[in-house]
Amino acid sequence: MSTASIWRGVIPAITTPFHADGSIDHDFLARHAQQLIDAGCTGIVPLGSLGEAATLSFEDKLAILRTLTQALKGRAPVIPGIAALSTDEAVRLAQEAEKIGCAGLMVLPPYVYSTDWREMKAHVAAVIGATSLPCMIYNNPVAYKTDFSPEQIAELAGEFANVQAVKESSADVRRFAALRALLGERLELLVGMDDAIVEGVAMGATGWIAGLVNAYPKESVRLFELARDGGAPAAAALYAWFLPLLRLDTVPKFVQLIKLVQAQVGMGAEHVRAPRLAVTGAEREAALAVIERAQAQRPEL
């Protein structure tokens, strides 16, 4: 597998399945990852925001990586998110991920603390420099309060050969054009927001770190392929059906909502770790209405 190929296609940001008592359901995690790859996904990204990584201990994270690498046995790359409260812990997690057999890393800014470029660059540079694995910079200013500008990403790419990709979740598709203008084809561009996938592919993205794929893997793969091969007109009908679901990925309770979708379609359970709680009341009823409409109108692929 070439290193460039690990950044292409539909790569699920896999949810972390829990038992009712909050412990990790490793058996389901292994089966779920295999299901996603069987459906045409090209890799797995654990330990991301959707994976509730901030609620996982260091040992939890390593156990998840072991489960996934053993379950997939080289069929597809495991590309964990690397985020922590401290730079030291993020570096240790990157190094352990490499030892376990992960194929690449998704490098995030630190949890909680957001500051200027000097400090944020020092953090991600420490992680990138601590491993020989190919790395993807994750830019999500909405969630992490740190915005890596195209110029800053280009700076990192110029200093580290193993920076190979960018997951862009700023919700501004103009960032793709800015990155291409600065870097040409130096980096692979990936969409990180579900409801911007067709627009992102039109702007040159070659990969999608997807969320609703956890519940609708075949539809996600098909949508990506239509957008990639035929552009927005080819993808329009499937995108119109999928968009109400994809928009569940862009709200504060996206983890609970995506797990609710998984439970409703028989691809997982709703259990989340506190402080998250399952959605209730009007919020739940509104989400269930979206899911029920989608299920009733689910297209034949």
Short mmCIF file of C-alpha atoms in Angstrom, two decimals:
data_model
loop_
_atom_site.label_atom_id
_atom_site.label_comp_id
_atom_site.label_asym_id
_atom_site.label_seq_id
_atom_site.Cartn_x
_atom_site.Cartn_y
_atom_site.Cartn_z
CA MET A 1 0.00 0.00 0.00
CA SER A 2 1.48 3.33 -1.03
CA THR A 3 1.42 6.02 1.61
CA ALA A 4 -0.55 8.33 -0.69
CA SER A 5 -3.33 5.77 -1.03
CA ILE A 6 -4.10 5.72 2.69
CA TRP A 7 -5.61 9.21 2.39
CA ARG A 8 -8.03 8.43 -0.43
CA GLY A 9 -11.62 7.27 -0.42
CA VAL A 10 -14.11 7.09 2.44
CA ILE A 11 -12.35 6.71 5.79
CA PRO A 12 -14.76 6.40 8.72
CA ALA A 13 -14.14 8.35 11.88
CA ILE A 14 -15.28 5.28 13.75
CA THR A 15 -17.42 5.63 16.85
CA THR A 16 -16.25 3.99 20.06
CA PRO A 17 -18.85 1.41 21.11
CA PHE A 18 -19.60 1.14 24.81
CA HIS A 19 -21.48 -1.32 26.95
CA ALA A 20 -24.22 0.10 29.17
CA ASP A 21 -21.70 0.34 32.04
CA GLY A 22 -19.37 2.58 29.99
CA SER A 23 -16.75 -0.07 29.24
CA ILE A 24 -15.55 -0.45 25.65
CA ASP A 25 -17.24 -3.12 23.53
CA HIS A 26 -14.15 -4.43 21.76
CA ASP A 27 -15.99 -7.32 20.09
CA PHE A 28 -18.41 -4.96 18.38
CA LEU A 29 -15.61 -2.53 17.52
CA ALA A 30 -13.77 -5.26 15.62
CA ARG A 31 -16.92 -6.39 13.77
CA HIS A 32 -17.96 -2.84 12.96
CA ALA A 33 -14.57 -1.98 11.46
CA GLN A 34 -14.72 -5.10 9.29
CA GLN A 35 -18.26 -4.18 8.16
CA LEU A 36 -17.11 -0.74 7.10
CA ILE A 37 -14.19 -2.07 5.08
CA ASP A 38 -16.40 -4.77 3.53
CA ALA A 39 -18.71 -1.96 2.35
CA GLY A 40 -15.88 -0.27 0.44
CA CYS A 41 -14.35 2.08 2.98
CA THR A 42 -10.59 2.44 2.59
CA GLY A 43 -9.37 2.91 6.18
CA ILE A 44 -10.43 3.57 9.77
CA VAL A 45 -9.82 6.66 11.90
CA PRO A 46 -10.34 5.89 15.61
CA LEU A 47 -9.81 8.23 18.58
CA GLY A 48 -11.31 11.25 16.90
CA SER A 49 -13.97 13.64 18.16
CA LEU A 50 -16.67 11.21 17.04
CA GLY A 51 -14.78 8.44 18.83
CA GLU A 52 -15.19 10.35 22.13
CA ALA A 53 -11.41 10.37 22.50
CA ALA A 54 -11.45 13.01 25.22
CA THR A 55 -13.27 10.54 27.50
CA LEU A 56 -10.81 7.71 26.84
CA SER A 57 -7.82 6.98 29.04
CA PHE A 58 -4.38 6.46 27.53
CA GLU A 59 -4.74 2.70 28.03
CA ASP A 60 -8.24 2.76 26.52
CA LYS A 61 -6.78 4.34 23.40
CA LEU A 62 -4.02 1.76 23.06
CA ALA A 63 -6.51 -1.07 23.59
CA ILE A 64 -8.72 0.31 20.80
CA LEU A 65 -5.74 0.52 18.44
CA ARG A 66 -4.77 -3.06 19.23
CA THR A 67 -8.31 -4.26 18.60
CA LEU A 68 -8.54 -2.50 15.24
CA THR A 69 -5.11 -3.48 13.91
CA GLN A 70 -5.73 -7.10 14.89
CA ALA A 71 -9.24 -7.11 13.41
CA LEU A 72 -8.22 -5.62 10.07
CA LYS A 73 -4.91 -7.51 9.75
CA GLY A 74 -3.53 -5.12 7.15
CA ARG A 75 -6.68 -5.09 4.98
CA ALA A 76 -6.98 -1.34 5.54
CA PRO A 77 -4.96 1.27 7.42
CA VAL A 78 -5.73 2.31 10.97
CA ILE A 79 -5.09 6.05 11.32
CA PRO A 80 -5.73 7.21 14.89
CA GLY A 81 -6.41 10.72 16.00
CA ILE A 82 -3.58 12.00 18.18
CA ALA A 83 -4.82 14.49 20.75
CA ALA A 84 -4.19 15.01 24.45
CA LEU A 85 -4.15 17.67 27.12
CA SER A 86 -0.34 17.76 27.04
CA THR A 87 2.23 17.60 24.28
CA ASP A 88 4.08 14.87 26.16
CA GLU A 89 1.05 12.58 26.17
CA ALA A 90 0.31 13.27 22.50
CA VAL A 91 3.90 12.36 21.61
CA ARG A 92 3.71 9.14 23.63
CA LEU A 93 0.42 8.21 21.96
CA ALA A 94 1.91 8.76 18.49
CA GLN A 95 4.90 6.60 19.34
CA GLU A 96 2.76 3.81 20.80
CA ALA A 97 0.44 3.91 17.76
CA GLU A 98 3.44 3.31 15.52
CA LYS A 99 4.59 0.37 17.66
CA ILE A 100 1.10 -1.17 17.56
CA GLY A 101 1.09 -1.11 13.77
CA CYS A 102 -0.98 1.90 12.77
CA ALA A 103 -0.39 3.12 9.23
CA GLY A 104 -0.66 6.87 9.74
CA LEU A 105 -1.72 9.56 12.21
CA MET A 106 -4.34 12.30 12.28
CA VAL A 107 -2.66 15.07 14.28
CA LEU A 108 -4.85 17.44 16.28
CA PRO A 109 -4.16 20.51 18.39
CA PRO A 110 -4.26 19.87 22.16
CA TYR A 111 -7.50 19.58 24.05
CA VAL A 112 -8.72 22.66 25.94
CA TYR A 113 -5.73 24.95 25.38
CA SER A 114 -5.77 27.12 22.29
CA THR A 115 -3.27 29.88 21.70
CA ASP A 116 -1.03 31.40 19.04
CA TRP A 117 0.75 29.76 16.13
CA ARG A 118 4.09 29.57 17.93
CA GLU A 119 2.69 27.31 20.63
CA MET A 120 0.30 25.34 18.41
CA LYS A 121 3.04 24.71 15.87
CA ALA A 122 5.37 23.51 18.60
CA HIS A 123 2.74 21.02 19.76
CA VAL A 124 1.92 19.46 16.40
CA ALA A 125 5.57 19.58 15.31
CA ALA A 126 6.55 17.58 18.40
CA VAL A 127 4.02 14.89 17.46
CA ILE A 128 4.94 14.81 13.78
CA GLY A 129 8.65 14.75 14.56
CA ALA A 130 8.27 11.88 17.03
CA THR A 131 7.17 9.35 14.41
CA SER A 132 8.10 8.11 10.96
CA LEU A 133 4.43 7.53 10.14
CA PRO A 134 2.69 9.68 7.52
CA CYS A 135 0.62 12.40 9.16
CA MET A 136 -2.55 14.30 8.37
CA ILE A 137 -3.11 17.71 9.95
CA TYR A 138 -6.65 18.07 11.29
CA ASN A 139 -8.01 21.60 11.08
CA ASN A 140 -11.26 22.06 12.98
CA PRO A 141 -11.41 25.56 14.43
CA VAL A 142 -15.07 25.20 15.44
CA ALA A 143 -14.36 22.27 17.77
CA TYR A 144 -10.79 22.96 18.87
CA LYS A 145 -10.64 26.78 18.77
CA THR A 146 -7.39 26.57 16.80
CA ASP A 147 -7.40 27.48 13.13
CA PHE A 148 -4.47 26.23 11.07
CA SER A 149 -4.38 28.58 8.10
CA PRO A 150 -3.31 27.35 4.66
CA GLU A 151 -0.04 29.26 5.10
CA GLN A 152 0.65 27.55 8.43
CA ILE A 153 -0.13 24.13 7.00
CA ALA A 154 2.22 24.88 4.12
CA GLU A 155 4.90 25.79 6.67
CA LEU A 156 4.53 22.41 8.38
CA ALA A 157 4.56 20.61 5.03
CA GLY A 158 7.76 22.39 4.14
CA GLU A 159 9.50 21.27 7.34
CA PHE A 160 8.21 17.70 7.65
CA ALA A 161 8.22 15.25 4.76
CA ASN A 162 5.80 12.97 6.62
CA VAL A 163 3.06 15.61 6.60
CA GLN A 164 1.08 14.20 3.71
CA ALA A 165 -2.52 15.32 4.11
CA VAL A 166 -4.98 17.81 5.59
CA LYS A 167 -8.41 17.09 7.01
CA GLU A 168 -10.21 20.38 6.52
CA SER A 169 -13.22 21.01 8.78
CA SER A 170 -13.36 24.78 8.86
CA ALA A 171 -16.60 24.66 6.80
CA ASP A 172 -14.94 27.00 4.29
CA VAL A 173 -14.41 25.13 1.02
CA ARG A 174 -12.27 28.02 -0.20
CA ARG A 175 -9.51 26.58 1.99
CA PHE A 176 -9.02 23.79 -0.55
CA ALA A 177 -8.28 26.28 -3.32
CA ALA A 178 -5.93 28.19 -1.02
CA LEU A 179 -4.01 25.02 -0.13
CA ARG A 180 -3.71 24.02 -3.78
CA ALA A 181 -2.49 27.51 -4.69
CA LEU A 182 0.25 27.31 -2.05
CA LEU A 183 1.20 23.65 -2.32
CA GLY A 184 0.04 22.27 -5.65
CA GLU A 185 -0.33 18.52 -5.27
CA ARG A 186 2.05 18.30 -2.29
CA LEU A 187 -0.73 17.32 0.16
CA GLU A 188 -3.79 15.11 -0.10
CA LEU A 189 -6.93 17.06 0.79
CA LEU A 190 -9.71 15.43 2.81
CA VAL A 191 -13.18 16.63 3.76
CA GLY A 192 -13.94 16.48 7.47
CA MET A 193 -17.57 17.69 7.54
CA ASP A 194 -20.20 15.32 6.23
CA ASP A 195 -22.45 17.95 4.69
CA ALA A 196 -19.63 19.43 2.60
CA ILE A 197 -18.48 16.26 0.86
CA VAL A 198 -19.70 16.97 -2.68
CA GLU A 199 -18.44 20.55 -2.51
CA GLY A 200 -15.10 19.42 -1.12
CA VAL A 201 -14.59 16.81 -3.83
CA ALA A 202 -15.42 19.44 -6.43
CA MET A 203 -12.59 21.53 -4.96
CA GLY A 204 -10.08 18.71 -5.23
CA ALA A 205 -10.50 16.61 -2.10
CA THR A 206 -9.52 12.98 -2.62
CA GLY A 207 -10.71 11.62 0.74
CA TRP A 208 -13.53 11.91 3.23
CA ILE A 209 -13.17 11.39 6.98
CA ALA A 210 -16.83 10.55 7.41
CA GLY A 211 -19.27 10.29 10.31
CA LEU A 212 -22.66 9.00 9.13
CA VAL A 213 -20.75 6.25 7.35
CA ASN A 214 -20.93 4.42 10.69
CA ALA A 215 -24.63 3.83 9.96
CA TYR A 216 -24.75 4.08 6.17
CA PRO A 217 -21.44 2.78 4.78
CA LYS A 218 -22.63 1.71 1.32
CA GLU A 219 -24.45 4.98 0.73
CA SER A 220 -21.41 6.97 1.87
CA VAL A 221 -19.06 5.11 -0.45
CA ARG A 222 -21.48 5.48 -3.36
CA LEU A 223 -21.92 9.22 -2.74
CA PHE A 224 -18.18 9.75 -2.68
CA GLU A 225 -17.68 7.76 -5.88
CA LEU A 226 -20.43 9.66 -7.70
CA ALA A 227 -18.99 13.02 -6.63
CA ARG A 228 -15.46 11.95 -7.57
CA ASP A 229 -16.30 10.40 -10.92
CA GLY A 230 -19.26 12.46 -12.14
CA GLY A 231 -19.24 15.65 -10.13
CA ALA A 232 -22.14 17.36 -8.39
CA PRO A 233 -24.78 16.50 -11.05
CA ALA A 234 -24.06 12.79 -10.75
CA ALA A 235 -24.22 12.93 -6.95
CA ALA A 236 -27.23 15.26 -6.70
CA ALA A 237 -30.03 12.75 -6.11
CA LEU A 238 -28.19 10.67 -3.51
CA TYR A 239 -26.85 13.82 -1.83
CA ALA A 240 -30.36 15.27 -1.54
CA TRP A 241 -31.54 12.11 0.22
CA PHE A 242 -28.48 11.95 2.49
CA LEU A 243 -28.11 15.62 3.49
CA PRO A 244 -30.61 15.69 6.39
CA LEU A 245 -28.66 12.82 7.95
CA LEU A 246 -25.26 14.29 7.11
CA ARG A 247 -26.20 17.53 8.86
CA LEU A 248 -26.41 15.58 12.13
CA ASP A 249 -22.59 15.53 11.97
CA THR A 250 -22.32 19.30 12.35
CA VAL A 251 -24.07 20.05 15.65
CA PRO A 252 -22.73 19.89 19.22
CA LYS A 253 -24.43 16.55 20.00
CA PHE A 254 -23.19 14.88 16.81
CA VAL A 255 -21.80 11.90 18.74
CA GLN A 256 -25.12 11.11 20.40
CA LEU A 257 -27.02 11.68 17.17
CA ILE A 258 -24.80 9.52 15.00
CA LYS A 259 -24.95 6.73 17.59
CA LEU A 260 -28.74 7.11 17.61
CA VAL A 261 -28.75 6.62 13.83
CA GLN A 262 -26.52 3.56 14.23
CA ALA A 263 -28.92 2.07 16.75
CA GLN A 264 -31.94 2.75 14.57
CA VAL A 265 -30.43 0.99 11.54
CA GLY A 266 -28.98 -1.93 13.49
CA MET A 267 -25.32 -0.94 13.26
CA GLY A 268 -24.51 -0.10 16.86
CA ALA A 269 -25.83 1.05 20.21
CA GLU A 270 -26.55 4.48 21.64
CA HIS A 271 -24.32 4.20 24.69
CA VAL A 272 -22.05 7.22 25.19
CA ARG A 273 -19.65 8.13 27.99
CA ALA A 274 -20.55 10.89 30.40
CA PRO A 275 -20.62 13.83 30.35
CA ARG A 276 -22.51 12.97 27.17
CA LEU A 277 -26.01 11.56 27.64
CA ALA A 278 -28.35 10.05 25.07
CA VAL A 279 -30.63 12.65 23.51
CA THR A 280 -34.17 12.87 24.87
CA GLY A 281 -37.44 14.76 24.45
CA ALA A 282 -38.07 17.03 21.46
CA GLU A 283 -34.44 16.79 20.38
CA ARG A 284 -34.73 13.01 20.13
CA GLU A 285 -38.08 13.13 18.36
CA ALA A 286 -36.71 15.53 15.75
CA ALA A 287 -33.73 13.28 15.07
CA LEU A 288 -35.92 10.18 14.88
CA ALA A 289 -38.14 11.93 12.33
CA VAL A 290 -35.10 12.61 10.15
CA ILE A 291 -33.98 8.99 10.45
CA GLU A 292 -37.45 7.59 9.75
CA ARG A 293 -37.85 9.72 6.63
CA ALA A 294 -34.46 8.62 5.40
CA GLN A 295 -35.22 4.98 6.04
CA ALA A 296 -38.58 5.23 4.25
CA GLN A 297 -36.92 6.82 1.22
CA ARG A 298 -33.65 4.86 1.32
CA PRO A 299 -32.48 4.49 -2.26
CA GLU A 300 -31.66 1.25 -3.99
CA LEU A 301 -27.97 1.28 -4.83
#
